[in-house]
């Protein structure tokens, strides 16, 4: 079926806000590859093939390894993610699944061992941004296509 409506044309002001937030997330101190891993993990949880396709491709272009891309859904069982990356991925899961997981104080404290207050806020914004994109993409009928 493909994209249901040309949403960039129908709601340009709303999409400009989304793009402005995207620009902001790129200015944060959160490392580029980690931003992509966060986007991949949230997109896996949400089942957004369009975003998974886009962000795994982007991560490869940034030099992310196939091994780390293939294993991001099982990050807890891997030694090749740093502790800072692992806690960011755990936060991603908790924020993405907030109705059931919440963000407990214990997780917040572990995140703060690796990230300052500004970085914590930026992580939460990055996670929320990809969750927004996943929901827009799925609702609009975007599909992953071969390049």
C-alpha positions as a Markdown table, in Angstrom:
| # | Residue | x | y | z |
|---|---|---|---|---|
| 1 | Unk | 0.0 | 0.0 | 0.0 |
| 2 | Unk | 2.7 | 2.5 | 0.9 |
| 3 | Unk | 2.4 | 5.8 | 2.6 |
| 4 | Unk | -1.2 | 6.6 | 3.3 |
| 5 | Unk | -1.1 | 10.4 | 3.1 |
| 6 | Unk | 1.6 | 13.0 | 2.2 |
| 7 | Unk | 1.9 | 14.2 | 5.8 |
| 8 | Unk | 4.8 | 16.6 | 5.2 |
| 9 | Unk | 2.5 | 18.4 | 2.7 |
| 10 | Unk | -0.7 | 18.2 | 4.8 |
| 11 | Unk | 0.9 | 19.2 | 8.1 |
| 12 | Unk | 4.1 | 21.2 | 7.3 |
| 13 | Unk | 4.1 | 23.1 | 10.6 |
| 14 | Unk | 3.8 | 20.0 | 12.6 |
| 15 | Unk | 6.5 | 18.3 | 10.6 |
| 16 | Unk | 8.7 | 21.3 | 10.9 |
| 17 | Unk | 8.6 | 20.9 | 14.7 |
| 18 | Unk | 9.6 | 17.3 | 14.3 |
| 19 | Unk | 12.5 | 18.3 | 12.1 |
| 20 | Unk | 13.6 | 21.0 | 14.4 |
| 21 | Unk | 13.7 | 18.5 | 17.3 |
| 22 | Unk | 15.7 | 16.2 | 15.0 |
| 23 | Unk | 18.2 | 19.0 | 14.4 |
| 24 | Unk | 18.4 | 19.6 | 18.2 |
| 25 | Unk | 19.1 | 15.9 | 19.0 |
| 26 | Unk | 22.1 | 16.0 | 16.5 |
| 27 | Unk | 23.6 | 18.9 | 18.5 |
| 28 | Unk | 23.7 | 17.0 | 21.8 |
| 29 | Unk | 26.8 | 15.6 | 23.4 |
| 30 | Unk | 25.4 | 12.1 | 22.9 |
| 31 | Unk | 27.7 | 10.2 | 20.6 |
| 32 | Unk | 26.4 | 9.7 | 17.0 |
| 33 | Unk | 26.6 | 5.9 | 17.0 |
| 34 | Unk | 24.9 | 5.7 | 20.3 |
| 35 | Unk | 22.1 | 7.9 | 19.0 |
| 36 | Unk | 21.6 | 5.4 | 16.2 |
| 37 | Unk | 21.7 | 2.4 | 18.5 |
| 38 | Unk | 19.0 | 4.1 | 20.6 |
| 39 | Unk | 16.9 | 4.6 | 17.5 |
| 40 | Unk | 17.4 | 1.0 | 16.4 |
| 41 | Unk | 16.5 | -0.4 | 19.8 |
| 42 | Unk | 13.3 | 1.7 | 20.2 |
| 43 | Unk | 12.3 | 0.8 | 16.6 |
| 44 | Unk | 12.8 | -2.9 | 17.3 |
| 45 | Unk | 10.5 | -2.6 | 20.3 |
| 46 | Unk | 7.9 | -0.7 | 18.4 |
| 47 | Unk | 8.1 | -2.9 | 15.3 |
| 48 | Unk | 8.9 | 0.0 | 12.9 |
| 49 | Unk | 10.6 | -1.6 | 9.9 |
| 50 | Unk | 10.9 | 1.7 | 8.1 |
| 51 | Unk | 12.9 | 3.3 | 10.9 |
| 52 | Unk | 14.9 | 0.1 | 11.5 |
| 53 | Unk | 15.9 | 0.1 | 7.8 |
| 54 | Unk | 16.8 | 3.8 | 7.9 |
| 55 | Unk | 18.8 | 3.8 | 11.2 |
| 56 | Unk | 20.7 | 0.6 | 10.6 |
| 57 | Unk | 21.8 | 2.0 | 7.2 |
| 58 | Unk | 22.8 | 5.3 | 8.9 |
| 59 | Unk | 24.7 | 3.5 | 11.6 |
| 60 | Unk | 26.7 | 1.5 | 9.0 |
| 61 | Unk | 27.6 | 4.7 | 7.2 |
| 62 | Unk | 28.9 | 6.0 | 10.5 |
| 63 | Unk | 31.1 | 2.9 | 10.9 |
| 64 | Unk | 29.0 | 0.9 | 13.3 |
| 65 | Unk | 29.8 | -2.8 | 13.1 |
| 66 | Unk | 27.5 | -5.5 | 11.8 |
| 67 | Unk | 28.1 | -7.4 | 15.1 |
| 68 | Unk | 26.8 | -4.5 | 17.2 |
| 69 | Unk | 23.9 | -3.9 | 14.9 |
| 70 | Unk | 22.8 | -7.5 | 14.9 |
| 71 | Unk | 23.0 | -7.9 | 18.7 |
| 72 | Unk | 21.5 | -4.6 | 19.9 |
| 73 | Unk | 18.3 | -6.4 | 20.8 |
| 74 | Unk | 20.3 | -8.6 | 23.1 |
| 75 | Unk | 22.7 | -5.9 | 24.4 |
| 76 | Unk | 22.5 | -7.3 | 28.0 |
| 77 | Unk | 24.3 | -10.4 | 26.9 |
| 78 | Unk | 27.1 | -8.7 | 25.0 |
| 79 | Unk | 30.6 | -7.6 | 26.1 |
| 80 | Unk | 31.1 | -5.3 | 23.1 |
| 81 | Unk | 28.8 | -2.5 | 24.3 |
| 82 | Unk | 30.3 | -0.1 | 26.9 |
| 83 | Unk | 28.6 | 0.3 | 30.3 |
| 84 | Unk | 27.5 | 3.8 | 29.2 |
| 85 | Unk | 25.9 | 2.4 | 26.1 |
| 86 | Unk | 24.2 | -0.4 | 28.0 |
| 87 | Unk | 22.6 | 1.9 | 30.5 |
| 88 | Unk | 21.4 | 4.2 | 27.6 |
| 89 | Unk | 19.9 | 1.2 | 25.9 |
| 90 | Unk | 18.2 | 0.1 | 29.1 |
| 91 | Unk | 16.8 | 3.7 | 29.5 |
| 92 | Unk | 15.6 | 3.4 | 25.9 |
| 93 | Unk | 13.7 | 0.2 | 26.7 |
| 94 | Unk | 12.2 | 1.7 | 29.9 |
| 95 | Unk | 11.1 | 5.0 | 28.2 |
| 96 | Unk | 9.7 | 3.2 | 25.2 |
| 97 | Unk | 7.8 | 0.8 | 27.4 |
| 98 | Unk | 6.9 | 3.4 | 30.0 |
| 99 | Unk | 3.4 | 2.1 | 30.8 |
| 100 | Unk | 4.9 | -1.2 | 32.2 |
| 101 | Unk | 8.5 | -0.4 | 32.9 |
| 102 | Unk | 8.6 | 3.3 | 34.1 |
| 103 | Unk | 12.0 | 4.8 | 34.9 |
| 104 | Unk | 12.9 | 3.7 | 38.4 |
| 105 | Unk | 15.2 | 5.8 | 40.6 |
| 106 | Unk | 17.7 | 3.0 | 40.5 |
| 107 | Unk | 18.0 | 3.2 | 36.7 |
| 108 | Unk | 18.1 | 7.0 | 36.9 |
| 109 | Unk | 21.1 | 6.7 | 39.3 |
| 110 | Unk | 22.9 | 4.3 | 37.0 |
| 111 | Unk | 22.4 | 6.5 | 34.0 |
| 112 | Unk | 23.7 | 9.5 | 36.0 |
| 113 | Unk | 27.0 | 7.5 | 36.7 |
| 114 | Unk | 27.7 | 7.9 | 33.0 |
| 115 | Unk | 25.8 | 11.0 | 31.9 |
| 116 | Unk | 25.3 | 14.5 | 33.5 |
| 117 | Unk | 21.9 | 16.1 | 34.0 |
| 118 | Unk | 21.9 | 17.7 | 30.5 |
| 119 | Unk | 22.9 | 14.5 | 28.9 |
| 120 | Unk | 20.2 | 12.6 | 30.8 |
| 121 | Unk | 17.6 | 15.1 | 29.4 |
| 122 | Unk | 19.1 | 14.8 | 25.9 |
| 123 | Unk | 18.9 | 11.0 | 26.1 |
| 124 | Unk | 15.2 | 11.2 | 27.1 |
| 125 | Unk | 14.6 | 13.6 | 24.3 |
| 126 | Unk | 16.4 | 11.4 | 21.7 |
| 127 | Unk | 14.4 | 8.4 | 22.9 |
| 128 | Unk | 11.1 | 10.3 | 22.8 |
| 129 | Unk | 11.9 | 11.6 | 19.3 |
| 130 | Unk | 12.4 | 8.2 | 17.8 |
| 131 | Unk | 9.3 | 6.9 | 19.5 |
| 132 | Unk | 7.4 | 9.8 | 17.9 |
| 133 | Unk | 8.9 | 9.0 | 14.5 |
| 134 | Unk | 8.0 | 5.3 | 14.9 |
| 135 | Unk | 4.4 | 6.1 | 15.7 |
| 136 | Unk | 4.2 | 8.6 | 12.8 |
| 137 | Unk | 5.8 | 6.1 | 10.4 |
| 138 | Unk | 3.6 | 3.2 | 11.4 |
| 139 | Unk | 0.4 | 5.3 | 11.4 |
| 140 | Unk | 1.2 | 6.7 | 8.0 |
| 141 | Unk | 1.9 | 3.3 | 6.5 |
| 142 | Unk | 5.6 | 3.9 | 5.7 |
| 143 | Unk | 7.3 | 0.7 | 4.6 |
| 144 | Unk | 10.9 | -0.4 | 4.4 |
| 145 | Unk | 12.1 | -0.7 | 0.8 |
| 146 | Unk | 15.3 | -2.1 | -0.6 |
| 147 | Unk | 17.9 | 0.4 | -1.7 |
